[in-house]
PDB file of C-alpha atoms in Angstrom:
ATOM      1  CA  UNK A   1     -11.060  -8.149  25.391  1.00 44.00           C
ATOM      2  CA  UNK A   2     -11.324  -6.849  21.457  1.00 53.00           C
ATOM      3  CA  UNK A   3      -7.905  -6.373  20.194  1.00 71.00           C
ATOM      4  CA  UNK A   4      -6.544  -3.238  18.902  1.00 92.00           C
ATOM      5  CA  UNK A   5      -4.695  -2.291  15.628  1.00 95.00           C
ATOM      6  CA  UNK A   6      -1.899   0.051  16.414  1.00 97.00           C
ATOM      7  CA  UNK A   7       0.286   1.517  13.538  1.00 98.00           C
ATOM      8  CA  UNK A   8       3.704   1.553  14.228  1.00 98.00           C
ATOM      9  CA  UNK A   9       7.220   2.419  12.086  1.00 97.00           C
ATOM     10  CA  UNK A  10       8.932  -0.429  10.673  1.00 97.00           C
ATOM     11  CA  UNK A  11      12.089  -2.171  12.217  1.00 95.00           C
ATOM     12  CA  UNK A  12      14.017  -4.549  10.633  1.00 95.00           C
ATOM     13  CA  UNK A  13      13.110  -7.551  12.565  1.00 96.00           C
ATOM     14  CA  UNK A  14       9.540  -7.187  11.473  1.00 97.00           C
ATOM     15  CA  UNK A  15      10.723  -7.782   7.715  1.00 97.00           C
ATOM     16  CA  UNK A  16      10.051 -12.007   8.554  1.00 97.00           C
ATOM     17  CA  UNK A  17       6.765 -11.257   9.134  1.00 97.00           C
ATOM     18  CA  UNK A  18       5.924  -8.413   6.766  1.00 98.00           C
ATOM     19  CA  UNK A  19       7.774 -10.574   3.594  1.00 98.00           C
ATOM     20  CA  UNK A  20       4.405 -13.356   3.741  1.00 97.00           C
ATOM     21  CA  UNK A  21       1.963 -10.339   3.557  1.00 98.00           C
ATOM     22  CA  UNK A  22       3.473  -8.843   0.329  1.00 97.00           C
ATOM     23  CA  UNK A  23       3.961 -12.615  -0.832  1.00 97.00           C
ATOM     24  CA  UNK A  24      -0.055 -13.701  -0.391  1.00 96.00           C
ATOM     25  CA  UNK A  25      -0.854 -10.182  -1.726  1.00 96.00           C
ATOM     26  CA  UNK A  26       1.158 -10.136  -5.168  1.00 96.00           C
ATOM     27  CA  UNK A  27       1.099 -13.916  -5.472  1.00 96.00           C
ATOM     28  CA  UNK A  28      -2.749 -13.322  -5.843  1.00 95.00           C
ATOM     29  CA  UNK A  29      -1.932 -10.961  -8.479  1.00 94.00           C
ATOM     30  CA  UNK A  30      -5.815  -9.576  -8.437  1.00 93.00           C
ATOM     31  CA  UNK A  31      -4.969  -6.546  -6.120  1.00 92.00           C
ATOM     32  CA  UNK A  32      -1.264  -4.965  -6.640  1.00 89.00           C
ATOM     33  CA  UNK A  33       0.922  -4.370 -10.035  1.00 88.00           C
ATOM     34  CA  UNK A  34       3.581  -6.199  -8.426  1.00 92.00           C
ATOM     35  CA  UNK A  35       5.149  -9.555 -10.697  1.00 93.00           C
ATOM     36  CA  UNK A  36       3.526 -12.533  -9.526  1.00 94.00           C
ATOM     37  CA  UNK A  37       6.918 -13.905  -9.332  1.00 95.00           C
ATOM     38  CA  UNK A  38       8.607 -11.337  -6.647  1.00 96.00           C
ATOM     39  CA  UNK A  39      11.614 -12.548  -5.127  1.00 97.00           C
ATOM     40  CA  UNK A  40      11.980 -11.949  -1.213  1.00 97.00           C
ATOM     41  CA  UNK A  41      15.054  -9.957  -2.312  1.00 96.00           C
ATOM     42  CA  UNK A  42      13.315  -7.977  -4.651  1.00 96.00           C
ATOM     43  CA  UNK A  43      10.380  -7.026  -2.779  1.00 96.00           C
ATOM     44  CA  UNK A  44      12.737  -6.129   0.398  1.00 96.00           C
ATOM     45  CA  UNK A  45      14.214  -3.375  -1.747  1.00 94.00           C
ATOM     46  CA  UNK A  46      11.163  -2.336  -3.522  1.00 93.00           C
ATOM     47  CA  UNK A  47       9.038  -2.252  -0.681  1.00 96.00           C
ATOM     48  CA  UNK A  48      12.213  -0.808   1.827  1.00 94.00           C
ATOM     49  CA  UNK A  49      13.244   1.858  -0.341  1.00 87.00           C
ATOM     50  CA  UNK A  50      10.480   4.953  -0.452  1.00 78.00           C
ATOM     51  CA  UNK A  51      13.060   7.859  -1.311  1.00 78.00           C
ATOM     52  CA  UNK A  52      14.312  10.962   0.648  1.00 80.00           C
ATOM     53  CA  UNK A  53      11.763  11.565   3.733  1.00 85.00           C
ATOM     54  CA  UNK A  54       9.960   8.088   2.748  1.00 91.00           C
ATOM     55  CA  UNK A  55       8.753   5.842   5.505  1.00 96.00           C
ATOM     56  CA  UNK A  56       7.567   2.008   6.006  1.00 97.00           C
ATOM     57  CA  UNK A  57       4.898   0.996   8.658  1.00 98.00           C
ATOM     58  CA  UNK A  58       3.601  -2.186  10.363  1.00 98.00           C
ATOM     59  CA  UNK A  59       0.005  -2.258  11.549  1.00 98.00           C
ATOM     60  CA  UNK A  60       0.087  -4.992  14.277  1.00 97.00           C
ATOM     61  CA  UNK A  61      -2.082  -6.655  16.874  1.00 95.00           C
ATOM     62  CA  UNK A  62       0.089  -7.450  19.548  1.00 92.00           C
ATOM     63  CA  UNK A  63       3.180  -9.059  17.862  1.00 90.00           C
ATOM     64  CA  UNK A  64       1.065 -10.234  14.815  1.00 94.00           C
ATOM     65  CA  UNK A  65       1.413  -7.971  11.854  1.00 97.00           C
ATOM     66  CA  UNK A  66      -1.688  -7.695  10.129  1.00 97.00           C
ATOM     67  CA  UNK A  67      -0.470  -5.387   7.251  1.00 98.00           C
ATOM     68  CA  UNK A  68       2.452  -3.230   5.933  1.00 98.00           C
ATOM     69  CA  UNK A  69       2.544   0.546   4.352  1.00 98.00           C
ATOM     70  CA  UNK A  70       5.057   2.382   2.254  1.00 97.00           C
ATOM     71  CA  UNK A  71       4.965   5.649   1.341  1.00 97.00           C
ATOM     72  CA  UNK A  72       7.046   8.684   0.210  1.00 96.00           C
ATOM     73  CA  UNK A  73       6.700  11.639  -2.273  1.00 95.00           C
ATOM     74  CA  UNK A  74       5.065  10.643  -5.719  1.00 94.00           C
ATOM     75  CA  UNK A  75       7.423  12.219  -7.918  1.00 91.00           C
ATOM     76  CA  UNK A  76      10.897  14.238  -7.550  1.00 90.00           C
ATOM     77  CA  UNK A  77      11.375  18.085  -8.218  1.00 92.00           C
ATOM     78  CA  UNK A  78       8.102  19.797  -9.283  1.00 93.00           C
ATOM     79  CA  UNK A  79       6.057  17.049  -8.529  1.00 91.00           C
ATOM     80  CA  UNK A  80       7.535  16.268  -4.943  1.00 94.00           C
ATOM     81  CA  UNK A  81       4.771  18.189  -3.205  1.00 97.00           C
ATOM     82  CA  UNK A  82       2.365  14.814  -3.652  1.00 97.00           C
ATOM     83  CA  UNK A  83       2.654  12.128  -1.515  1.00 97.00           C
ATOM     84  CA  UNK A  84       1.520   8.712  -2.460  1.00 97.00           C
ATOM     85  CA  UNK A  85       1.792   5.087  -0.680  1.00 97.00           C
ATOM     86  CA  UNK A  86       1.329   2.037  -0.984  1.00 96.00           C
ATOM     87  CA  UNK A  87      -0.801  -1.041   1.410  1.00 97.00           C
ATOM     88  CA  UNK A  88      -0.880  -4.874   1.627  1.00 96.00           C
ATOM     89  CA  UNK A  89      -2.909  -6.273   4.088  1.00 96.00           C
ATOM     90  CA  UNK A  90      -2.959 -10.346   4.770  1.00 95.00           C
ATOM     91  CA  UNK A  91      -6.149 -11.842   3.370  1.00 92.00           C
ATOM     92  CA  UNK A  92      -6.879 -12.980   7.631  1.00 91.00           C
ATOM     93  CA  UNK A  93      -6.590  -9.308   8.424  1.00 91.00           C
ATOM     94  CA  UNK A  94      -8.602  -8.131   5.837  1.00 89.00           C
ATOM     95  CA  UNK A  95     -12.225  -6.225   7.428  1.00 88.00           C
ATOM     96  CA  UNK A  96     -10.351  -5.474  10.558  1.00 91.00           C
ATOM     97  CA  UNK A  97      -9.801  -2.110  10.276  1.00 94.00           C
ATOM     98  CA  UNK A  98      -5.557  -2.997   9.553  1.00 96.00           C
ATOM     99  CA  UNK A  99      -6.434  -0.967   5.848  1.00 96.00           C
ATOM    100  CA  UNK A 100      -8.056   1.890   7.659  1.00 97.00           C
ATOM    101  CA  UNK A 101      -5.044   2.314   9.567  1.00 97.00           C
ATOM    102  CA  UNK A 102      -2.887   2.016   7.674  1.00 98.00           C
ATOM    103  CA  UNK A 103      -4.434   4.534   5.199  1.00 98.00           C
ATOM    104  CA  UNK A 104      -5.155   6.890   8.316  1.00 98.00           C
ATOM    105  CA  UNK A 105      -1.670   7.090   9.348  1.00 98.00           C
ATOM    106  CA  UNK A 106      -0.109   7.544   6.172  1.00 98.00           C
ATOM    107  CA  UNK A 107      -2.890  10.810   5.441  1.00 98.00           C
ATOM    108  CA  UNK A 108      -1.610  11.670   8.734  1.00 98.00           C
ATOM    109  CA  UNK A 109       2.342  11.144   8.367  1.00 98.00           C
ATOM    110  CA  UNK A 110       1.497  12.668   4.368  1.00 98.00           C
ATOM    111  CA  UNK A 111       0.215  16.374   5.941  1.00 97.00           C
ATOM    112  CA  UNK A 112       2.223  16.588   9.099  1.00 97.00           C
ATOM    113  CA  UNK A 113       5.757  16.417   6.470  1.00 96.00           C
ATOM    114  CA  UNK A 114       4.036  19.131   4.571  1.00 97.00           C
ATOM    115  CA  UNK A 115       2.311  17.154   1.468  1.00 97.00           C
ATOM    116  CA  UNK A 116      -0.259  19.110  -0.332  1.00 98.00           C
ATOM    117  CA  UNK A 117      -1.915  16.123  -1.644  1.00 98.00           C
ATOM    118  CA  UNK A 118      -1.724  11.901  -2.176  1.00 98.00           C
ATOM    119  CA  UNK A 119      -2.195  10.405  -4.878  1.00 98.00           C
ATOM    120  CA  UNK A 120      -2.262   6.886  -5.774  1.00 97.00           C
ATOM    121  CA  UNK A 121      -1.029   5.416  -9.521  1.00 95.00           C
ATOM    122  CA  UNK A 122      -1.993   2.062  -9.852  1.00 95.00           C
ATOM    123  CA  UNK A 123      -5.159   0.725  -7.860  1.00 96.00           C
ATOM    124  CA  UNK A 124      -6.721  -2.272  -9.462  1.00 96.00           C
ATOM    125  CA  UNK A 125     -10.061  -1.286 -10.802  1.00 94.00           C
ATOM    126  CA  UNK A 126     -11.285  -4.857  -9.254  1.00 92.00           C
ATOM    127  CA  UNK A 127      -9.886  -4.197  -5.869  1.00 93.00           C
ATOM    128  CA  UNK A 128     -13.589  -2.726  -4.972  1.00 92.00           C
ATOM    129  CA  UNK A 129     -12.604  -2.685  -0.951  1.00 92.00           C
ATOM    130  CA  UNK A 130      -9.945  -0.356  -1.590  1.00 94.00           C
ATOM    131  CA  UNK A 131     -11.497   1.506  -3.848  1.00 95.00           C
ATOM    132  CA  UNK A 132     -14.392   2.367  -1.451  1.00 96.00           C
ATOM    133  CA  UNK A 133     -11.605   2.546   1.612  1.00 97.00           C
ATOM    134  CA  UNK A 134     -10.120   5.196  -0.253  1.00 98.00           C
ATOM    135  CA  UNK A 135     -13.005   6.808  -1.281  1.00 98.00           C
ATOM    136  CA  UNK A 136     -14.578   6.900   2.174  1.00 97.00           C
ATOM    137  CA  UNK A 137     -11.632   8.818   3.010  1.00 98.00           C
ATOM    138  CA  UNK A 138     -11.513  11.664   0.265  1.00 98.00           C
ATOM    139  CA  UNK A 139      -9.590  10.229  -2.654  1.00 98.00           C
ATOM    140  CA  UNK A 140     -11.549  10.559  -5.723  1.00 98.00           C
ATOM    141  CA  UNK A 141     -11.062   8.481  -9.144  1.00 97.00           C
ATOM    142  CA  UNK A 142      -9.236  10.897 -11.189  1.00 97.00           C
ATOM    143  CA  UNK A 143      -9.159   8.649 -14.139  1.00 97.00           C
ATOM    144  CA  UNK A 144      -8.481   5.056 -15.176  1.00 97.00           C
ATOM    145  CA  UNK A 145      -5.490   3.488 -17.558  1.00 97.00           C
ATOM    146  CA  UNK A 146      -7.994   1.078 -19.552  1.00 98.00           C
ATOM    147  CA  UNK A 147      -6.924  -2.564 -19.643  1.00 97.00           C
ATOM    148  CA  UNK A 148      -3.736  -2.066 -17.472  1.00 96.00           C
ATOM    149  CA  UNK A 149      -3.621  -4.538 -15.025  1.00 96.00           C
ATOM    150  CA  UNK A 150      -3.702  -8.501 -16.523  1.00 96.00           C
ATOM    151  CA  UNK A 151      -5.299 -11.193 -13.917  1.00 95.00           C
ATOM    152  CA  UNK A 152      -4.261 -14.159 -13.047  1.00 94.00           C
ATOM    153  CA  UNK A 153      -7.144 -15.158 -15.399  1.00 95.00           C
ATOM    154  CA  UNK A 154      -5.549 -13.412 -18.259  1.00 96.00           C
ATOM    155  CA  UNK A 155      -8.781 -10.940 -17.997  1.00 97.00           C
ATOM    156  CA  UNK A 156      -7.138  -7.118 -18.176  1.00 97.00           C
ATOM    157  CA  UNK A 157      -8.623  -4.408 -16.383  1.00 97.00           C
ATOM    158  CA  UNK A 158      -7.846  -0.789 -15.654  1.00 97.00           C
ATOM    159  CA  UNK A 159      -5.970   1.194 -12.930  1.00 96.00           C
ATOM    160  CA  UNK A 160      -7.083   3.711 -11.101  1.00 97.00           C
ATOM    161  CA  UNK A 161      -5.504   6.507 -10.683  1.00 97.00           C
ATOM    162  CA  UNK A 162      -6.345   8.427  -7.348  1.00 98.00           C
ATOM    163  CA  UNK A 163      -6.242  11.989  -5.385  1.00 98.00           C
ATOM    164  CA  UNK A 164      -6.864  13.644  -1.889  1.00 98.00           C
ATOM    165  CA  UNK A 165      -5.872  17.171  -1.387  1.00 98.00           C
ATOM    166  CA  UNK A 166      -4.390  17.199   2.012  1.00 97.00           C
TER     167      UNK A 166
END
């Protein structure tokens, strides 16, 4: 029997097994603007706190979670019309489809509170699987910060900035 991905909110007791997907992701440092050197503390309340309205998810198979989504309004006041979230997926997840649902539900969750659009600020030029996940679902590439993102290698390369009207 294939399994199946199911997005689901986030509860509290998933945070042991959410904290090693954000951990392999920024420790990697090739695919989020996150410090390499994250505490567990720090990334609870980065990745917990999304704002008025905001919301965390778990995609899981079964009781495994295969990735983790934040996501909230982009900006406050005039700007809080945009949406825009966040992913992290763990590198034995990764071509499963846990990214597409993740993304999915969060477009979903982003027009059913009454977003007009999403953007995202910060995608690693490099992170090409993204890039064409989000593309293959509307965003475009609405420019690129040259140079903003440092590697592990010490190689900089830009961020992507990117938009889906909703």
């Amino acid at each position: 029997m294939a399994s199946k991905i199911i997005v689901r909110d986030y509860d509290d007791a998933d945070w042991p097994a959410v904290w090693p997907v954000i951990e392999e992701v920024v420790r990697a440092g090739d695919t989020f603007p996150f410090p390499l050197d994250l505490t567990e503390q720090e990334a609870r309340s980065i990745w917990l706190e999304n704002g008025p309205g905001g919301r965390v998810t778990v995609a899981v198979d079964g009781d495994r979670v295969l990735g983790t989504a934040k996501m909230g309004r982009n900006r406050p006041g005039p700007g809080s019309h945009v949406a825009t979230a966040s992913y992290m997926v763990s590198a034995e997840a990764r071509g499963r489809g846990a990214g597409r649902a993740l993304v999915v539900d969060s477009l979903d969750w982003a027009s059913e509170s009454g977003y007009a659009a999403m953007q995202f600020n910060a995608v690693v030029a490099t992170n090409t699987g993204a890039v064409k996940l989000y593309e293959s679902l509307g965003f475009t590439v609405v420019g690129t910060v040259p140079r903003a993102h440092e590697l592990p290698s010490g190689e900089r390369v830009g961020l992507r900035i990117m938009h889906v009207d909703l």
